[in-house]
């Protein structure tokens, strides 16, 4: 008999499922964890599905154990992996923790273990995407000098990129909106940041904003155009460096508008 | 003229400057200001030529009293001339920065009236940006050759990075194409900035403004003491090179002997911003330079030797190479039928990395007899093929810098190998996971004593595979069974060379 624990797609959700996997004692080889996605999964035969609610206390216990037995670095890697959009991430994290509890902090280098290698792969992909968006994210100014950034990240990145912008713009009021997951990070001067889910009505308002100061956008487009060297033109290289999916909200790639 | 037109002209004139990096400076954000800077730098977009845009790269003015033959802004050219005001530069920087378009400002300039007048305008702009607009992001600015050292120093208290362009690799080249510039005027501010950085680091007890070359040399130095093997290798190299070049240093070394240090930092009190910050750093991201490739007749060996000397003697962070683009009709400029020598530029960058990160020396990669890079092979592959005695490298035992010499193994994968083998013995699939490019590496490494291919590989066959293989050739298909024709001399040559007969 096989058991699949289904959990919420968050670090708390995954960690509390890991706790339950130990608690339920079905044996690690008979147990798997998967996150509940939006789409319906194909169900397997001869398998019991156990949906779980996230439990902060259980998640905290797992976190404490990882920090005690392993290290902060191990936790950070798992956190990044948990932000990934890969379907196998929850089970990979579960397998990783099994090895981690045996090996302690040395686990990060034990790439011969498939789960350890996979977690490294996932966390690296998330880390790379995070770094890309530090540069590719674009803000527009909306009324009352509020800055608004919209983006469509593949992974759940908002919590990861917020600290950078909070440090960079301490005196600005700004909102970063992940339009895929409908989550926002919000900063006001003097504070850190909060994560907010948006209601339908709120998204409708945010969606329609355009840049208040069009001149800034036009100047930027003029700059990007002028700085390129015609004799070296290489669109393929450009596409390698900044793939099309990043460009949706970047004014320099807006089509159809003539430069004044 | 409105701001849009000015931006068009002054960004267009700045585009030939290569550097757009925002790296090397880690500065926290502070309340009441805007901006921070992160050590690895951040690319914000890429222009149609595929180059990274990280900074607002503009000239302050394209008025110029100099007449450098290769430059679009030389004074004998009939182009529209304009200048920004300091306020305009600040507005652009701030509006772009708030929207996360850029990492900061890169301010260069034509020489308007005199070097001092130009440098003054640059310094004024930086002051305004830092002190009135409270801009705490990245700034790269030029030191204008021939400007007063006090002005250069003052700029250094406001900027993260400074650069002085070498323009052309040799003094002769400079004399031919940039008659108003001279090598001494270029090297003087470079030396001044270097000693300023050194003094500033010493007073704070830090090392963080040094170039990568310095770290690599230091690490290799430490290794020399421990490893007899390396000592022996070094001795061999030394004997070899003395035979080869007669131990000749590039001419740059001779020149810098005359360029001595300056009187030290004394302008800090004038720079309010540097005193506001709790650190007070002088050019914390170090300095860089650039030279034009292919406008004059230097060989790759000469160019790379100059770079090496710059890294050694001036502790530069980066040397940038700029493939010559013929923007002016001038009889003293070469006509390059294939367009800008982009591949050559690419090979020089690869070699530059080998100097700074991999611990190679210029004379290992090239020599008087082989003064230019192979167009078909990257410099490391080329070197490896010429040095079969260094291989195979056993990945489970070899030290970091030996791993780095293997084609297909880079800085990241070498580091991962060193980490991963602490817990497990590595085999070829593990190397792939660590990011090693196996299609290049397999000919040069063993895992636990075993080769990837069980057949004997000679130089010729390796070369052939490196050139042909986009994917790793599977072993059996790799051997070509073809009908041999008797008396076919060329084919026999191939067989002797590849050793499959």
XYZ file of C-alpha atoms in Angstrom:
761
model
C 0.000 0.000 0.000
C 1.252 3.477 -0.874
C 0.349 6.698 0.938
C 0.492 10.130 -0.610
C 0.300 13.071 1.742
C -1.122 16.120 0.045
C -0.132 19.494 1.418
C -0.480 23.192 0.802
C 2.064 24.779 -1.566
C 4.113 26.656 1.041
C 7.103 26.005 3.252
C 4.750 25.528 6.255
C 2.590 23.137 4.264
C 5.511 21.019 3.097
C 7.252 20.990 6.481
C 4.120 19.986 8.377
C 3.558 17.169 5.871
C 7.135 16.026 6.505
C 6.345 15.980 10.218
C 3.176 13.960 9.563
C 5.104 11.488 7.419
C 7.236 10.625 10.436
C 4.263 10.685 12.765
C 2.123 8.329 10.650
C 4.831 5.636 10.549
C 3.821 4.109 7.235
C 7.509 3.729 6.440
C 9.430 6.217 4.301
C 9.517 3.867 1.322
C 5.690 3.708 1.280
C 5.110 7.416 1.777
C 5.284 10.312 -0.657
C 4.386 13.987 -0.351
C 2.903 16.173 -3.040
C 1.644 19.714 -3.072
C -1.966 20.355 -3.955
C -1.857 22.095 -7.301
C -4.583 23.954 -9.117
C -4.880 21.255 -11.758
C -6.319 17.816 -11.129
C -3.698 15.147 -10.861
C -3.998 11.668 -12.296
C -4.740 9.437 -9.319
C -2.734 6.281 -8.852
C -4.311 2.913 -8.107
C -3.795 1.188 -4.748
C -2.830 4.456 -3.136
C -4.352 6.236 -0.188
C -4.447 10.013 -0.529
C -4.306 11.949 2.709
C -4.988 15.685 2.416
C -3.320 17.697 5.192
C -3.841 21.180 6.566
C -0.712 23.223 7.234
C 0.184 23.196 10.891
C 2.513 25.960 12.050
C 3.558 24.083 15.166
C 4.571 20.943 13.269
C 6.398 22.992 10.637
C 8.260 24.860 13.367
C 9.387 21.567 14.910
C 10.809 20.388 11.595
C 12.528 23.744 11.135
C 14.030 23.576 14.636
C 15.322 20.076 14.036
C 16.951 21.066 10.747
C 18.607 24.064 12.340
C 19.793 22.012 15.304
C 21.012 18.902 13.476
C 22.157 20.574 10.260
C 22.650 24.279 9.669
C 21.061 27.510 8.579
C 22.493 26.903 5.102
C 20.559 23.642 4.795
C 17.355 25.425 5.749
C 18.003 28.213 3.265
C 18.474 25.707 0.475
C 15.206 23.977 1.375
C 13.400 27.290 1.543
C 14.555 28.175 -1.974
C 13.587 24.712 -3.248
C 10.134 25.118 -1.675
C 9.641 28.298 -3.744
C 10.192 26.367 -6.966
C 7.328 25.494 -9.304
C 8.556 21.905 -9.815
C 5.899 19.263 -9.159
C 8.286 16.940 -7.330
C 9.600 19.543 -4.891
C 7.652 18.417 -1.788
C 8.722 14.807 -2.066
C 12.297 15.823 -2.902
C 12.415 17.959 0.238
C 11.051 15.036 2.247
C 13.794 12.700 0.917
C 16.407 15.398 1.443
C 15.450 15.786 5.091
C 15.804 12.037 5.615
C 19.392 12.206 4.383
C 20.032 15.496 6.172
C 19.069 14.113 9.575
C 21.546 11.306 9.032
C 24.429 13.442 7.745
C 24.031 16.815 9.452
C 25.370 19.952 7.777
C 27.611 17.938 5.434
C 24.499 16.996 3.474
C 24.782 20.018 1.136
C 27.861 18.525 -0.508
C 26.503 15.005 -0.791
C 25.509 15.394 -4.420
C 25.690 11.679 -5.086
C 22.290 11.426 -3.334
C 19.583 12.122 -5.934
C 17.400 14.155 -3.568
C 20.360 16.312 -2.518
C 21.310 16.906 -6.146
C 17.714 17.733 -7.023
C 17.330 20.200 -4.160
C 20.494 21.912 -5.289
C 19.124 22.075 -8.814
C 15.797 23.506 -7.656
C 17.281 26.038 -5.289
C 19.742 27.123 -7.940
C 16.959 27.665 -10.472
C 15.016 29.738 -7.934
C 18.143 31.680 -6.949
C 18.912 32.463 -10.589
C 15.367 33.637 -11.254
C 15.534 35.764 -8.119
C 18.736 37.412 -9.322
C 17.265 38.025 -12.778
C 14.257 39.812 -11.381
C 16.405 42.096 -9.236
C 17.382 43.601 -12.581
C 14.403 42.908 -14.837
C 11.596 43.992 -12.508
C 10.120 47.343 -13.565
C 8.237 49.849 -11.464
C 5.715 52.334 -12.744
C 4.738 55.416 -10.830
C 1.038 55.562 -9.962
C -0.863 58.332 -8.122
C 0.594 59.615 -4.847
C 4.112 58.644 -6.009
C 3.517 55.001 -5.242
C 5.679 52.591 -7.223
C 4.039 49.477 -8.622
C 5.811 46.493 -10.162
C 3.937 43.699 -11.880
C 5.589 40.470 -12.939
C 4.825 36.872 -13.878
C 7.486 34.733 -12.226
C 7.657 31.010 -12.813
C 8.619 30.418 -9.183
C 7.264 32.023 -6.023
C 9.784 34.840 -5.697
C 8.155 37.842 -4.070
C 9.273 37.050 -0.517
C 12.782 36.491 -1.850
C 13.130 39.744 -3.776
C 11.320 42.073 -1.354
C 14.267 42.509 1.067
C 16.480 43.807 -1.753
C 14.013 46.502 -2.769
C 13.196 47.428 0.816
C 16.868 48.146 1.344
C 17.209 49.956 -1.957
C 14.130 52.176 -1.653
C 13.739 52.833 2.085
C 11.859 56.093 1.508
C 9.519 54.879 -1.242
C 6.075 53.362 -0.949
C 6.017 50.418 -3.307
C 4.100 47.290 -4.228
C 5.416 44.212 -6.015
C 2.624 42.136 -7.487
C 3.028 38.530 -8.606
C 0.133 38.364 -11.058
C 0.353 34.570 -11.406
C -0.177 33.795 -7.718
C -1.997 37.043 -7.012
C 0.294 37.863 -4.109
C 1.787 41.258 -3.333
C 4.666 42.469 -1.220
C 4.027 45.928 0.182
C 6.524 48.381 1.660
C 6.023 51.728 3.387
C 8.869 53.967 4.677
C 10.184 53.038 8.073
C 8.785 49.504 7.959
C 9.975 46.203 6.575
C 7.350 44.627 4.291
C 4.137 42.619 4.426
C 2.764 39.996 2.068
C -0.861 40.460 1.052
C -3.254 38.363 -1.001
C -5.448 40.541 -3.191
C -9.207 40.490 -3.579
C -10.839 40.580 -6.997
C -11.739 44.225 -6.545
C -8.189 45.178 -5.597
C -6.623 43.401 -8.563
C -9.080 45.123 -10.888
C -7.829 48.489 -9.615
C -4.132 47.605 -9.804
C -4.395 46.060 -13.242
C -5.432 49.272 -14.968
C -2.670 51.562 -13.769
C -0.224 52.979 -16.291
C 2.899 55.043 -15.796
C 2.079 58.528 -14.524
C 5.202 60.090 -15.924
C 5.326 58.828 -19.499
C 8.388 60.949 -20.211
C 10.535 58.754 -17.982
C 9.476 55.700 -19.937
C 10.106 57.406 -23.260
C 13.525 58.628 -22.189
C 14.413 55.124 -21.130
C 13.312 53.684 -24.451
C 15.367 56.302 -26.258
C 18.385 55.434 -24.164
C 18.161 51.688 -24.762
C 17.820 52.307 -28.469
C 20.798 54.681 -28.659
C 23.176 52.581 -26.599
C 23.151 49.628 -28.996
C 25.921 49.396 -31.595
C 24.501 48.725 -35.039
C 27.643 46.995 -36.318
C 27.402 44.479 -33.474
C 23.688 43.778 -33.572
C 22.928 40.292 -32.247
C 19.293 39.636 -31.391
C 19.989 36.003 -30.632
C 22.456 36.940 -27.934
C 19.946 39.441 -26.621
C 17.299 36.729 -26.446
C 19.682 34.368 -24.658
C 20.451 37.006 -22.091
C 16.914 38.198 -21.603
C 14.383 35.582 -22.742
C 11.046 36.851 -24.002
C 9.014 35.817 -20.954
C 10.788 38.427 -18.836
C 9.841 41.276 -21.156
C 6.082 41.594 -20.620
C 6.286 44.589 -18.274
C 9.551 46.105 -19.488
C 8.937 49.435 -21.254
C 11.991 49.098 -23.518
C 10.365 46.054 -25.147
C 6.919 47.584 -25.587
C 5.753 47.162 -29.140
C 3.872 49.482 -31.444
C 4.593 52.827 -29.850
C 6.534 55.328 -31.871
C 9.271 57.279 -30.236
C 8.236 60.942 -30.114
C 17.597 71.203 -27.439
C 15.366 69.151 -25.175
C 16.394 66.390 -22.810
C 15.258 63.635 -25.162
C 17.478 64.877 -28.003
C 20.435 65.332 -25.693
C 20.024 61.824 -24.325
C 19.930 60.439 -27.850
C 23.164 62.140 -28.819
C 25.097 61.631 -25.594
C 24.086 57.994 -25.107
C 24.859 57.318 -28.749
C 28.344 58.795 -28.277
C 28.928 56.796 -25.096
C 28.013 53.444 -26.604
C 31.542 52.595 -27.708
C 32.667 52.522 -24.102
C 32.599 48.863 -23.172
C 32.261 48.645 -19.430
C 28.767 48.622 -18.081
C 29.434 46.544 -15.005
C 27.991 47.521 -11.653
C 30.013 45.043 -9.642
C 32.592 45.266 -6.910
C 30.818 47.465 -4.417
C 28.638 46.296 -1.546
C 26.920 49.205 0.117
C 23.872 48.949 2.354
C 20.905 51.199 1.857
C 20.460 53.974 4.418
C 17.335 55.705 5.673
C 16.826 59.100 4.067
C 18.652 58.114 0.887
C 17.906 56.025 -2.151
C 19.954 53.112 -3.348
C 22.378 50.407 -2.391
C 24.835 48.355 -4.311
C 25.445 44.632 -4.411
C 28.851 43.059 -4.968
C 28.130 40.861 -7.995
C 26.383 43.663 -9.883
C 23.007 43.459 -11.587
C 22.116 43.512 -15.295
C 18.924 45.457 -15.904
C 18.370 44.821 -19.567
C 20.193 43.914 -22.776
C 20.446 46.075 -25.862
C 19.890 44.840 -29.410
C 23.599 44.006 -29.713
C 23.221 41.609 -26.766
C 25.320 43.662 -24.364
C 24.280 44.132 -20.767
C 22.826 47.467 -19.694
C 23.421 48.026 -16.045
C 24.231 51.703 -15.827
C 22.990 54.898 -17.413
C 26.014 55.222 -19.681
C 26.312 58.726 -21.089
C 28.821 61.378 -21.992
C 28.548 64.618 -20.082
C 29.423 66.392 -23.312
C 30.501 65.384 -26.813
C 32.411 68.606 -27.350
C 36.032 67.601 -27.649
C 39.304 69.391 -28.227
C 41.112 66.155 -29.100
C 41.253 64.599 -32.515
C 41.623 60.870 -31.938
C 41.329 59.215 -35.332
C 39.072 56.344 -34.235
C 36.593 58.471 -32.260
C 33.230 59.673 -33.523
C 33.508 62.811 -31.384
C 36.926 63.982 -32.594
C 36.942 67.700 -33.110
C 37.439 67.495 -36.881
C 34.145 65.599 -37.219
C 31.033 67.520 -38.136
C 28.520 66.152 -35.623
C 25.846 67.830 -33.515
C 27.427 68.869 -30.220
C 25.661 69.199 -26.909
C 26.161 68.974 -23.152
C 24.068 67.960 -20.200
C 23.780 70.111 -17.125
C 24.519 68.446 -13.763
C 20.817 68.759 -12.861
C 19.771 66.949 -16.028
C 22.111 64.043 -15.363
C 20.752 63.805 -11.809
C 17.110 63.852 -12.940
C 17.709 61.104 -15.467
C 19.595 58.966 -12.975
C 16.991 59.352 -10.242
C 13.945 58.756 -12.449
C 15.533 55.684 -14.035
C 16.781 54.338 -10.739
C 13.423 54.585 -8.958
C 11.793 52.503 -11.673
C 14.556 49.908 -11.409
C 15.759 50.569 -14.957
C 19.370 50.931 -13.868
C 21.923 50.147 -11.188
C 23.447 53.601 -11.340
C 25.366 56.083 -13.477
C 28.373 55.732 -15.762
C 29.591 59.219 -16.582
C 32.179 59.742 -19.265
C 32.919 62.846 -21.284
C 34.613 64.434 -24.256
C 37.304 66.954 -23.359
C 35.560 70.307 -23.300
C 37.965 73.318 -23.233
C 40.532 71.707 -20.920
C 40.914 68.437 -19.002
C 40.454 70.362 -15.752
C 37.234 72.041 -16.862
C 35.829 68.675 -17.895
C 36.870 66.895 -14.726
C 35.349 69.726 -12.693
C 31.998 69.241 -14.397
C 32.081 65.516 -13.722
C 32.896 66.098 -10.052
C 30.153 68.708 -9.710
C 27.597 66.312 -11.154
C 28.649 63.526 -8.798
C 28.541 65.869 -5.806
C 25.048 67.021 -6.668
C 23.809 63.484 -7.177
C 25.239 62.227 -3.901
C 24.578 65.231 -1.694
C 21.428 66.904 -2.985
C 19.631 63.882 -4.407
C 20.987 61.479 -1.760
C 21.806 58.916 -4.389
C 23.438 55.907 -2.747
C 23.601 53.631 -5.820
C 26.497 52.770 -8.090
C 28.585 55.386 -9.879
C 31.336 54.769 -12.404
C 33.172 57.786 -13.774
C 36.152 58.516 -15.957
C 39.318 60.136 -14.760
C 40.255 62.561 -17.518
C 43.934 62.208 -18.458
C 45.783 65.414 -17.770
C 43.347 66.660 -15.110
C 44.598 67.984 -11.795
C 45.228 65.135 -9.294
C 43.086 66.901 -6.672
C 40.072 66.758 -8.987
C 40.697 63.117 -9.773
C 40.907 62.335 -6.076
C 37.741 64.252 -5.306
C 35.850 62.230 -7.923
C 37.199 59.089 -6.288
C 35.469 59.950 -3.021
C 32.102 60.034 -4.797
C 32.467 57.208 -7.303
C 32.393 53.459 -6.809
C 34.576 52.748 -9.780
C 36.845 54.899 -11.895
C 38.496 54.175 -15.187
C 41.109 55.696 -17.410
C 41.122 54.362 -20.949
C 44.391 53.007 -22.236
C 42.795 53.366 -25.703
C 45.487 51.448 -27.585
C 47.744 48.662 -26.391
C 51.066 50.287 -27.269
C 52.670 53.702 -27.139
C 53.280 53.607 -30.886
C 49.610 52.944 -31.543
C 48.609 55.825 -29.340
C 51.033 58.147 -31.102
C 49.635 57.168 -34.490
C 45.916 57.372 -33.751
C 45.517 59.617 -30.720
C 48.080 62.367 -31.249
C 46.783 64.502 -28.361
C 47.029 61.748 -25.790
C 50.155 60.272 -24.362
C 50.793 57.180 -22.364
C 52.166 58.996 -19.340
C 49.041 61.121 -18.921
C 46.977 57.942 -18.960
C 49.112 55.975 -16.538
C 49.508 58.841 -14.049
C 45.872 59.019 -12.880
C 45.755 55.223 -12.983
C 48.690 55.064 -10.598
C 47.159 57.817 -8.457
C 43.858 55.976 -8.116
C 45.651 52.729 -7.355
C 47.678 54.229 -4.529
C 44.569 56.035 -3.265
C 42.647 52.762 -3.099
C 45.608 51.091 -1.421
C 45.897 53.826 1.197
C 42.156 53.821 1.844
C 42.078 50.050 2.267
C 45.051 50.115 4.588
C 43.555 52.780 6.800
C 40.396 50.685 7.128
C 42.130 47.324 7.345
C 40.249 45.789 4.419
C 41.212 44.077 1.160
C 37.923 44.238 -0.710
C 38.839 46.647 -3.501
C 41.496 44.428 -4.952
C 41.200 42.808 -8.333
C 40.609 39.130 -8.889
C 44.119 38.750 -10.310
C 45.616 39.677 -6.956
C 43.596 37.035 -5.112
C 44.423 34.318 -7.632
C 48.127 35.155 -7.474
C 48.012 35.085 -3.689
C 46.224 31.758 -3.566
C 48.644 30.257 -6.037
C 51.487 31.684 -4.015
C 50.253 29.912 -0.932
C 50.009 26.698 -2.816
C 53.554 26.966 -4.072
C 54.884 26.705 -0.552
C 53.070 23.449 0.087
C 53.294 21.524 -3.111
C 56.625 20.308 -4.306
C 54.947 19.214 -7.486
C 53.992 22.755 -8.302
C 57.440 24.037 -7.488
C 58.894 21.591 -9.936
C 56.357 22.619 -12.532
C 57.144 26.271 -11.958
C 60.817 25.690 -12.345
C 60.136 23.928 -15.604
C 57.930 26.770 -16.802
C 60.539 29.291 -15.837
C 63.294 27.529 -17.698
C 61.022 27.154 -20.681
C 59.972 30.767 -20.750
C 63.487 32.068 -20.309
C 64.490 30.049 -23.292
C 61.484 31.281 -25.200
C 61.295 34.988 -24.534
C 64.537 35.700 -22.843
C 62.533 36.736 -19.780
C 61.387 39.920 -21.495
C 58.760 42.014 -19.744
C 56.266 43.985 -21.812
C 57.153 47.604 -22.394
C 54.478 48.818 -20.035
C 56.621 47.777 -17.129
C 59.414 50.060 -18.270
C 57.004 52.947 -18.589
C 55.437 52.653 -15.173
C 58.820 52.774 -13.512
C 58.733 56.487 -14.212
C 55.202 56.923 -12.939
C 55.612 57.056 -9.219
C 53.036 57.318 -6.476
C 51.288 60.523 -5.454
C 51.312 62.586 -2.315
C 48.473 60.531 -0.840
C 44.836 61.208 -0.100
C 44.097 64.663 1.190
C 40.837 65.772 -0.430
C 38.480 63.744 1.738
C 37.516 66.745 3.855
C 36.192 68.419 0.698
C 33.935 65.476 -0.097
C 30.948 65.856 2.196
C 29.364 62.599 1.068
C 32.418 60.516 1.938
C 32.302 61.942 5.451
C 28.589 61.295 5.868
C 28.995 57.622 5.245
C 30.304 55.695 8.162
C 32.945 54.070 5.996
C 34.283 56.739 3.650
C 35.549 54.617 0.817
C 37.790 55.727 -2.012
C 36.861 54.034 -5.338
C 35.678 50.920 -3.470
C 34.878 48.982 -6.651
C 38.384 49.508 -7.995
C 39.399 50.732 -11.424
C 39.199 49.408 -14.928
C 40.437 50.376 -18.370
C 39.773 49.497 -21.975
C 41.653 49.223 -25.221
C 40.674 49.044 -28.848
C 41.446 45.797 -30.620
C 42.378 45.692 -34.270
C 42.889 49.391 -35.022
C 46.637 49.007 -34.810
C 48.869 46.051 -35.590
C 49.515 44.504 -32.183
C 49.428 40.753 -31.746
C 47.215 39.022 -29.198
C 50.376 38.179 -27.283
C 51.303 41.858 -26.975
C 47.789 42.796 -25.922
C 47.516 40.043 -23.346
C 50.943 40.889 -21.951
C 49.847 44.496 -21.526
C 46.715 43.319 -19.677
C 48.782 41.081 -17.465
C 51.128 43.935 -16.641
C 48.134 46.165 -15.839
C 46.718 43.547 -13.471
C 50.096 42.995 -11.875
C 51.331 46.557 -11.581
C 48.093 48.512 -11.251
C 45.841 45.972 -9.555
C 43.036 46.704 -12.017
C 39.677 45.048 -11.567
C 39.063 44.625 -15.264
C 40.617 45.320 -18.637
C 37.980 45.629 -21.347
C 38.572 44.944 -25.020
C 36.681 46.757 -27.703
C 36.642 45.405 -31.250
C 37.548 48.268 -33.569
C 34.617 49.766 -35.429
C 35.472 52.056 -38.300
C 33.260 55.067 -37.627
C 35.483 57.612 -39.375
C 36.900 57.648 -42.884
C 40.583 58.091 -42.221
C 43.540 56.785 -44.164
C 45.374 55.842 -40.972
C 42.602 53.468 -39.918
C 42.524 49.887 -41.169
C 39.648 48.549 -43.238
C 38.565 45.242 -41.755
C 36.592 43.381 -44.408
C 34.888 41.064 -41.911
C 33.542 43.933 -39.837
C 34.580 44.453 -36.197
C 36.900 41.617 -35.050
C 34.370 40.191 -32.627
C 35.814 36.684 -32.464
C 39.242 38.060 -31.639
C 37.708 40.208 -28.927
C 35.942 37.111 -27.590
C 39.174 35.099 -27.456
C 40.881 37.941 -25.594
C 38.112 38.009 -23.012
C 38.429 34.248 -22.569
C 42.162 34.623 -22.066
C 41.604 37.537 -19.706
C 39.488 35.253 -17.534
C 42.240 32.651 -17.643
C 44.649 35.256 -16.263
C 42.402 36.485 -13.488
C 40.532 33.413 -12.293
C 42.474 30.404 -13.545
C 46.017 31.399 -12.696
C 47.356 31.225 -16.251
C 50.150 33.501 -17.392
C 50.189 35.269 -20.737
C 53.347 33.471 -21.784
C 51.765 30.088 -21.187
C 48.956 30.849 -23.584
C 50.901 32.592 -26.327
C 54.485 33.184 -27.367
C 56.565 35.068 -29.908
C 56.265 32.026 -32.158
C 52.531 31.694 -31.677
C 51.468 35.312 -31.157
C 47.741 34.988 -31.933
C 44.910 32.869 -30.624
C 43.497 29.961 -32.549
C 40.175 31.018 -34.051
C 38.683 27.563 -33.828
C 39.604 26.615 -30.275
C 39.213 28.518 -27.063
C 42.526 29.466 -25.429
C 42.279 26.828 -22.705
C 41.580 23.923 -25.093
C 44.376 25.173 -27.272
C 46.768 25.232 -24.320
C 45.664 21.791 -23.120
C 46.270 20.224 -26.516
C 49.769 21.649 -26.567
C 50.482 20.230 -23.102
C 49.654 16.513 -23.107
C 52.214 16.015 -20.318
C 49.853 17.772 -17.879
C 47.071 15.263 -18.415
C 45.131 13.226 -17.467
C 44.022 14.981 -14.300
C 42.453 12.718 -11.687
C 39.347 14.594 -10.549
C 39.146 12.827 -7.207
C 42.587 14.006 -6.174
C 43.763 17.027 -8.166
C 43.829 20.377 -6.358
C 41.575 23.282 -7.308
C 43.959 25.094 -9.644
C 44.892 21.891 -11.448
C 41.200 21.147 -12.006
C 40.784 24.659 -13.383
C 43.267 23.880 -16.134
C 41.065 21.143 -17.566
C 38.977 22.253 -20.577
C 35.299 22.041 -19.671
C 35.875 22.668 -15.977
C 35.215 26.206 -14.834
C 35.391 28.115 -11.583
C 31.975 26.956 -10.386
C 32.291 23.315 -11.359
C 35.818 23.086 -9.921
C 34.536 24.432 -6.628
C 31.648 21.975 -6.659
C 34.001 19.079 -7.390
C 36.244 20.001 -4.479
C 33.159 20.153 -2.224
C 31.394 17.042 -3.498
C 34.371 14.699 -3.340
C 34.597 15.208 0.410
C 31.605 12.916 0.834
C 31.726 10.614 -2.180
C 34.004 9.338 -4.898
C 33.089 11.089 -8.126
C 32.307 9.433 -11.406
C 31.503 10.945 -14.807
C 27.729 11.325 -14.208
C 28.489 13.214 -10.979
C 30.720 15.588 -12.913
C 27.908 16.298 -15.314
C 25.699 17.163 -12.350
C 28.394 19.485 -11.049
C 28.207 21.401 -14.331
C 31.346 20.100 -16.048
C 31.164 20.281 -19.846
C 31.958 16.643 -20.461
C 32.247 16.883 -24.219
C 35.414 18.904 -23.672
C 36.618 17.472 -20.377
C 36.552 13.716 -21.071
C 39.787 13.769 -23.070
C 41.725 15.257 -20.183
C 40.466 13.599 -17.003
C 40.177 10.292 -15.227
C 37.668 9.348 -12.533
C 39.102 6.891 -10.048
C 41.823 6.077 -12.559
C 39.426 5.301 -15.410
C 39.091 7.147 -18.683
C 35.718 7.872 -20.207
C 36.677 6.186 -23.439
C 38.476 2.889 -23.346
C 40.325 3.633 -26.559
C 43.560 5.511 -26.797
C 43.144 9.143 -27.761
C 45.871 11.043 -29.495
C 46.180 14.787 -29.907
C 44.856 14.641 -33.433
C 41.782 12.659 -32.529
C 41.028 14.845 -29.539
C 41.329 17.938 -31.669
C 39.058 16.422 -34.259
C 36.455 15.496 -31.660
C 36.611 18.875 -29.977
C 36.006 20.569 -33.275
C 33.297 18.240 -34.475
C 31.396 17.307 -31.390
C 28.468 19.294 -30.273
C 27.335 16.259 -28.326
C 29.608 13.702 -26.747
C 30.373 11.187 -29.439
C 29.375 7.703 -28.358
C 32.359 5.459 -28.317
C 31.575 2.858 -31.002
C 30.155 5.308 -33.544
C 33.077 7.532 -32.919
C 35.518 5.402 -34.850
C 35.091 5.942 -38.525
C 35.085 2.817 -40.591
C 35.677 3.859 -44.114
C 36.995 2.184 -47.164
C 40.649 3.045 -47.377
C 42.025 3.755 -50.763
C 45.575 2.829 -51.386
C 48.045 5.550 -52.253
C 45.891 8.215 -50.707
C 48.546 10.244 -48.983
C 46.306 12.697 -47.190
C 44.295 9.931 -45.638
C 47.400 8.179 -44.411
C 48.503 11.381 -42.761
C 45.238 11.513 -40.932
C 45.593 7.935 -39.715
C 49.107 8.472 -38.464
C 48.032 11.611 -36.728
C 44.987 10.107 -35.053
C 46.560 6.741 -34.292
C 43.539 4.643 -35.167
C 45.315 2.649 -37.831
